[in-house]
PDB file of C-alpha atoms in Angstrom:
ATOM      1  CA  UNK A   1       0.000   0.000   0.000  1.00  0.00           C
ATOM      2  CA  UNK A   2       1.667   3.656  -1.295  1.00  0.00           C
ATOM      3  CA  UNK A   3       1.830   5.811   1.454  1.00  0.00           C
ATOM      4  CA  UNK A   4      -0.356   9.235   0.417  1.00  0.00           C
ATOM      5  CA  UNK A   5       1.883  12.289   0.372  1.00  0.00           C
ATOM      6  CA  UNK A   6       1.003  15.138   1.835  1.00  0.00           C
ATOM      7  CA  UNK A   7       1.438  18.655   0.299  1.00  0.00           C
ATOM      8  CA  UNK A   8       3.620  20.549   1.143  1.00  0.00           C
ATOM      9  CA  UNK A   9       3.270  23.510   4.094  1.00  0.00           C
ATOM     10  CA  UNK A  10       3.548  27.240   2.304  1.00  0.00           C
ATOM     11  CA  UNK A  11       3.115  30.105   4.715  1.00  0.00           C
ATOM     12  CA  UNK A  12       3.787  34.005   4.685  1.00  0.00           C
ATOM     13  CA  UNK A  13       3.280  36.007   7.788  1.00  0.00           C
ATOM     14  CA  UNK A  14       4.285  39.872   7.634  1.00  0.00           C
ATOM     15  CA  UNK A  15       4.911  42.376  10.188  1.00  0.00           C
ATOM     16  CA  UNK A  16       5.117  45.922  10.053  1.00  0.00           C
ATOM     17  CA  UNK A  17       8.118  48.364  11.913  1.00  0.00           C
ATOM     18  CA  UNK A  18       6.137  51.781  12.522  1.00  0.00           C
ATOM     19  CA  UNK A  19       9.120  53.982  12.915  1.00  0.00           C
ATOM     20  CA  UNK A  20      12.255  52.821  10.617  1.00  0.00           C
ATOM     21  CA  UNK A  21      12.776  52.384   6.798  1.00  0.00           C
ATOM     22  CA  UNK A  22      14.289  49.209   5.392  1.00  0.00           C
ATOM     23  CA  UNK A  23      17.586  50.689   4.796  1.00  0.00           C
ATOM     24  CA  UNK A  24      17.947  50.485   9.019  1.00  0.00           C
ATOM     25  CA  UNK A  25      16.065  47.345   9.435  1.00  0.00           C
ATOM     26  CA  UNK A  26      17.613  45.398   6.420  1.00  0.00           C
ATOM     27  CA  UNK A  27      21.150  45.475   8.520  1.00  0.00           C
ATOM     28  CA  UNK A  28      19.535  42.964  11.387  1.00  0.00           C
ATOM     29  CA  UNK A  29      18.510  40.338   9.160  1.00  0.00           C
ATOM     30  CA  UNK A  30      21.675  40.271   6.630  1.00  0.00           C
ATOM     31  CA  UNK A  31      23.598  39.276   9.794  1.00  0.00           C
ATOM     32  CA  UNK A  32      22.613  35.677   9.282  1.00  0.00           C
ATOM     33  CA  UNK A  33      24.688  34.810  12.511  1.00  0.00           C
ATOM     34  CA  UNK A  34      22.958  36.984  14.847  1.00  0.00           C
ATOM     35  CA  UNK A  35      19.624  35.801  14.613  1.00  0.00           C
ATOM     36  CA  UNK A  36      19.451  35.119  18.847  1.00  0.00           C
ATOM     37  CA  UNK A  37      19.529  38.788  19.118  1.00  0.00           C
ATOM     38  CA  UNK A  38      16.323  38.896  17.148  1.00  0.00           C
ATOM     39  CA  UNK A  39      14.194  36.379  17.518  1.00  0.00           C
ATOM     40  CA  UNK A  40      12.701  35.821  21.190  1.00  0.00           C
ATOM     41  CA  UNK A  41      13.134  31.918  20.713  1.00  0.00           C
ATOM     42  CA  UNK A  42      15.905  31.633  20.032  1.00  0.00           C
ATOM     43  CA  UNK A  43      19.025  32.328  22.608  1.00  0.00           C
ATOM     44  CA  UNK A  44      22.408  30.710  20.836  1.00  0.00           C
ATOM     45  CA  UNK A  45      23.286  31.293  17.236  1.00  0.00           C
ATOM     46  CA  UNK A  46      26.940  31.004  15.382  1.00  0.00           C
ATOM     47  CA  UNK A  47      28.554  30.444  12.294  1.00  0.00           C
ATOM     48  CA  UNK A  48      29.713  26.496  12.030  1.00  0.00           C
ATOM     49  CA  UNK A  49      31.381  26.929   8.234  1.00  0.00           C
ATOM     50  CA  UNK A  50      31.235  29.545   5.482  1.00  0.00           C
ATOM     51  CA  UNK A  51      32.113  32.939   4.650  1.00  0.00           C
ATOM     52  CA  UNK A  52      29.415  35.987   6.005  1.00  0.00           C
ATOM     53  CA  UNK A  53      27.114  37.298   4.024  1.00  0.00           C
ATOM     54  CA  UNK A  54      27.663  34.405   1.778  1.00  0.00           C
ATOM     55  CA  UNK A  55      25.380  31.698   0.004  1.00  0.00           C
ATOM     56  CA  UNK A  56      26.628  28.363   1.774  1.00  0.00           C
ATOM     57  CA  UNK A  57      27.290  30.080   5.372  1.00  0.00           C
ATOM     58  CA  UNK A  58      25.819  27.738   7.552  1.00  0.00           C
ATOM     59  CA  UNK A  59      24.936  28.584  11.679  1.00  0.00           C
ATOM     60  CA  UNK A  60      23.543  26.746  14.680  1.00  0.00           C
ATOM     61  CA  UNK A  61      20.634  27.625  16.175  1.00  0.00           C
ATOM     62  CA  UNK A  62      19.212  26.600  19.644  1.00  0.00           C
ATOM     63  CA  UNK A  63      16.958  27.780  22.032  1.00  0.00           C
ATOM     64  CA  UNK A  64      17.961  26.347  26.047  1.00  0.00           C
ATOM     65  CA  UNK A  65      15.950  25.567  28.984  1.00  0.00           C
ATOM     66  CA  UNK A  66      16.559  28.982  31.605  1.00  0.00           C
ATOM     67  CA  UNK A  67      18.330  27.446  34.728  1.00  0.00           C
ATOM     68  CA  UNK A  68      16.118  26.921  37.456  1.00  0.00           C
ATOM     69  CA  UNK A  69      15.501  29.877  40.753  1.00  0.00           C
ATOM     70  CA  UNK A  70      17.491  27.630  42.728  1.00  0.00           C
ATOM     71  CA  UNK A  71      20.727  27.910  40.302  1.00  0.00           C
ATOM     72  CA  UNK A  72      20.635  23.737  40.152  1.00  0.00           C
ATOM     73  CA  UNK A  73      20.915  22.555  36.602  1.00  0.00           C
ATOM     74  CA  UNK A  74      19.140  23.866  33.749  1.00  0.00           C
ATOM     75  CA  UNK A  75      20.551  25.503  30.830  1.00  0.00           C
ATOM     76  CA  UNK A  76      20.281  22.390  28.582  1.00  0.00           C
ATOM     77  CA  UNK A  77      19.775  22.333  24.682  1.00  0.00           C
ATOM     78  CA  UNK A  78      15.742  21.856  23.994  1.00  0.00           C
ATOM     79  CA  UNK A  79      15.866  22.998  20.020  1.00  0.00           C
ATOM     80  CA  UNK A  80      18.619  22.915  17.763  1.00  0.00           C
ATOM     81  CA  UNK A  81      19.329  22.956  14.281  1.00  0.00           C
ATOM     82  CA  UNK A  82      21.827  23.686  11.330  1.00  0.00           C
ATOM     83  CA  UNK A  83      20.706  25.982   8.989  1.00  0.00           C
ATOM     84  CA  UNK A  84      22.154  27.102   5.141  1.00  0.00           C
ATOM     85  CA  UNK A  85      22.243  30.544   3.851  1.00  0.00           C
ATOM     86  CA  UNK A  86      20.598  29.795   0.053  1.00  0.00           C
ATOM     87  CA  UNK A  87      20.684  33.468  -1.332  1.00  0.00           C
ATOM     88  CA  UNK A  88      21.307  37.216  -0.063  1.00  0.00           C
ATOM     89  CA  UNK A  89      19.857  40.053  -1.973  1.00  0.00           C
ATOM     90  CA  UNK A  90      20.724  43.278  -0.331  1.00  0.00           C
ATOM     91  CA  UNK A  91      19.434  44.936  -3.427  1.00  0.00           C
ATOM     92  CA  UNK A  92      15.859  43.493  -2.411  1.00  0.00           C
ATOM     93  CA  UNK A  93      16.772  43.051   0.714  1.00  0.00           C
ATOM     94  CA  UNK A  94      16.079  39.567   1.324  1.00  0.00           C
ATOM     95  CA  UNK A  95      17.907  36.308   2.179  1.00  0.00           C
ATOM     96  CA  UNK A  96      16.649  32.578   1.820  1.00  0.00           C
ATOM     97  CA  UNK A  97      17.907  29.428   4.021  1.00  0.00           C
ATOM     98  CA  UNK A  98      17.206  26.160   4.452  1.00  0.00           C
ATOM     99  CA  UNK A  99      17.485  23.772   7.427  1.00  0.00           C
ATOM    100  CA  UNK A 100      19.874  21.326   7.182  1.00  0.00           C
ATOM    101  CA  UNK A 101      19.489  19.147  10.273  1.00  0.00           C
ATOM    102  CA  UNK A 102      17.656  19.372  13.567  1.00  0.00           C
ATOM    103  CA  UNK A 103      15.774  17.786  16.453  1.00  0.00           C
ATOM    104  CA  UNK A 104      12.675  19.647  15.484  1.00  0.00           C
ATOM    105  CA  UNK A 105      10.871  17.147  12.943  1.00  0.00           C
ATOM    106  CA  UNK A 106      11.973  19.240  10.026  1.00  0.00           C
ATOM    107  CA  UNK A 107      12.022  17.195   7.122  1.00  0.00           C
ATOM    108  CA  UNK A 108      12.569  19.599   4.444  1.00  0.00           C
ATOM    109  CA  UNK A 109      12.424  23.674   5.329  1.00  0.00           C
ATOM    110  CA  UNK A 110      12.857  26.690   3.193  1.00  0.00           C
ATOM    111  CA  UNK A 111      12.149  29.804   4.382  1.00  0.00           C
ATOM    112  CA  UNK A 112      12.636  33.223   2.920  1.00  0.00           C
ATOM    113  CA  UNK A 113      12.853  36.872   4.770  1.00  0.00           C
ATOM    114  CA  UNK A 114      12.017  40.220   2.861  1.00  0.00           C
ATOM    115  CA  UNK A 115      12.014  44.096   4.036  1.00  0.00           C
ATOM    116  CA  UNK A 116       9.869  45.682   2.440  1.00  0.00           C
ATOM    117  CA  UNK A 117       8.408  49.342   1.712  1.00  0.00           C
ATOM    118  CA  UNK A 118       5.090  49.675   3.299  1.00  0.00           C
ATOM    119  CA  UNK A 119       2.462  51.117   1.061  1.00  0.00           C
ATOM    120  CA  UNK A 120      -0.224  51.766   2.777  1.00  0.00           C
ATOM    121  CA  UNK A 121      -0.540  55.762   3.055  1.00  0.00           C
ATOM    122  CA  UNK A 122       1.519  58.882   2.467  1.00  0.00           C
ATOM    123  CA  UNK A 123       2.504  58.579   6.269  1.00  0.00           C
ATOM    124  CA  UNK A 124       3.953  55.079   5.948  1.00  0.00           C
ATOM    125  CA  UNK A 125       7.556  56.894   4.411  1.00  0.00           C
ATOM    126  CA  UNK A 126       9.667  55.732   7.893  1.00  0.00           C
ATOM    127  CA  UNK A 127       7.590  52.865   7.769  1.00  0.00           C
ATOM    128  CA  UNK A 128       8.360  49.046   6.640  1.00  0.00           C
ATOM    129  CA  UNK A 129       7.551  45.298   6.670  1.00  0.00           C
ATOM    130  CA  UNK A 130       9.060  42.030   7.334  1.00  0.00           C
ATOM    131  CA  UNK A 131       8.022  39.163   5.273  1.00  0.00           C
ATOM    132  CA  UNK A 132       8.803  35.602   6.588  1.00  0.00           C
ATOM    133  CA  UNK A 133       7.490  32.765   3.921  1.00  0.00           C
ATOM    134  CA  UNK A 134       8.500  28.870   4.335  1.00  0.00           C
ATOM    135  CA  UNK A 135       7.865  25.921   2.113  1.00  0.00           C
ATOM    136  CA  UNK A 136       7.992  22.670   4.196  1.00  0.00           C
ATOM    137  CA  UNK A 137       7.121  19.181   4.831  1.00  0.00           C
ATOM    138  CA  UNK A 138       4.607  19.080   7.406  1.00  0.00           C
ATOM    139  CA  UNK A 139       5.600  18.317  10.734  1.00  0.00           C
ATOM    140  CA  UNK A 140       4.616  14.928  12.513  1.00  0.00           C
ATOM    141  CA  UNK A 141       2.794  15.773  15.516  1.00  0.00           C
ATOM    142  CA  UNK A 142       2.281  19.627  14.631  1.00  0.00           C
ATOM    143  CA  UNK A 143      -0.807  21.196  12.824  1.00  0.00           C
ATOM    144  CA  UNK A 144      -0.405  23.616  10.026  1.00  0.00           C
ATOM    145  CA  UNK A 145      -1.945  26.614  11.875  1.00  0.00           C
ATOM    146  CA  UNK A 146       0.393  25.710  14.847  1.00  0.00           C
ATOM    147  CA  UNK A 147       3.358  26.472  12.576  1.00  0.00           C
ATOM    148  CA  UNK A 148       1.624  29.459  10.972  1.00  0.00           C
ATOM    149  CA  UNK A 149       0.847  31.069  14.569  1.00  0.00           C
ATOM    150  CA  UNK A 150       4.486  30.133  15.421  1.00  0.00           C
ATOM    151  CA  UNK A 151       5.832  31.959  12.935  1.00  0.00           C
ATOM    152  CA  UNK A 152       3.442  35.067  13.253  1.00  0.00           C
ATOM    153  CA  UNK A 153       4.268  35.382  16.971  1.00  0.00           C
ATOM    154  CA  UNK A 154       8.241  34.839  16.327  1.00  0.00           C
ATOM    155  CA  UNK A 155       8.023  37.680  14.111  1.00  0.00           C
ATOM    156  CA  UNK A 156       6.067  40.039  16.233  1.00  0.00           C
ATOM    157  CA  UNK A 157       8.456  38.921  18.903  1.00  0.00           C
ATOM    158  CA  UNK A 158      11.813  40.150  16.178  1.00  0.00           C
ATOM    159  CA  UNK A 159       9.981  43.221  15.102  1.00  0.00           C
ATOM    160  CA  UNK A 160       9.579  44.424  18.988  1.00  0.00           C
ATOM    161  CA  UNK A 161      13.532  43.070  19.642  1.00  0.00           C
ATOM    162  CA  UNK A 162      14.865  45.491  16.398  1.00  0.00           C
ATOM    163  CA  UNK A 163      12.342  48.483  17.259  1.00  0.00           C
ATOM    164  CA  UNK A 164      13.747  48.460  20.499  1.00  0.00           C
ATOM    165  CA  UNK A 165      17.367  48.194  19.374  1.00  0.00           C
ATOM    166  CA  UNK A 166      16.792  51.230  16.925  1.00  0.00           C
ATOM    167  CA  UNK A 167      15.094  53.704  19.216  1.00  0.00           C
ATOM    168  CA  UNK A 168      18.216  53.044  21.200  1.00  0.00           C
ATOM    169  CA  UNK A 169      20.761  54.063  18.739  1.00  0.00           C
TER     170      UNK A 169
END
């Protein structure tokens, strides 16, 4: 008996940055090795091989379990992966990866990350948008909208993280 495939999960989830044009916010997400400063989830991330800035750069990612109140253990390695830098356009000002290998039921992962001009009045000129899109396998034990809401709260979570970090410059 053939096993049925399932189609593949495509998702896009945008967010907008009420204060800051893409030419500041672009600079956070080119750093493809800094992505634990950004993302809320996410609290160790490194280069493992490559050249920065550079299709075939590939980083670690994890996100660790806080030590407990009484200082006893804690600190261990919950989510982990590898992940490739595919393409880097700062012309459009967007960058593609793909995850390599990881404890977190990823089969096959592409995901892409745009800045964008936002369009939507004459007041929107120190205004922008991050666009996060993946194409995946689904995820054993995970529904689509879990992975969807995921990804719209991880980006609300990076958008607050990069506001912050430009009001303070």
């Amino acid at each position: 008996m053939a096993m049925e495939s399932q189609p593949k999960w495509e998702a896009k989830v945008r967010k907008k940055l009420n204060k800051h044009k893409e030419e500041e916010v672009w600079p956070f997400l080119e750093d493809f090795c800094s992505f634990n400063k950004w993302l809320p989830s996410i609290d160790t991330c490194y280069k493992v091989e490559g050249v920065e800035g550079r299709p075939g750069l590939v980083r670690y990612c994890a996100a660790t379990l806080p030590p407990p109140k009484d200082g006893a253990g804690g600190g261990e390695t919950i989510k982990w992966c590898h992940e490739k830098l595919l393409a880097v356009d700062p012309i459009k000002k967007c960058l593609s990866y793909e995850v390599l290998d990881n404890n977190m039921g990823f089969k096959s992962y592409k995901s892409t990350m745009e800045v964008l001009p936002s369009m939507e009045s004459d007041d929107d000129q120190k205004c922008c948008l991050i666009e996060w899109s993946i194409l995946a396998d689904p995820i054993e034990g995970l529904r689509f909208e879990d992975m969807v809401a995921y990804l719209d709260s991880s980006l609300q979570g990076m958008i607050e993280n990069i506001e912050r970090e430009l009001e303070n410059k």
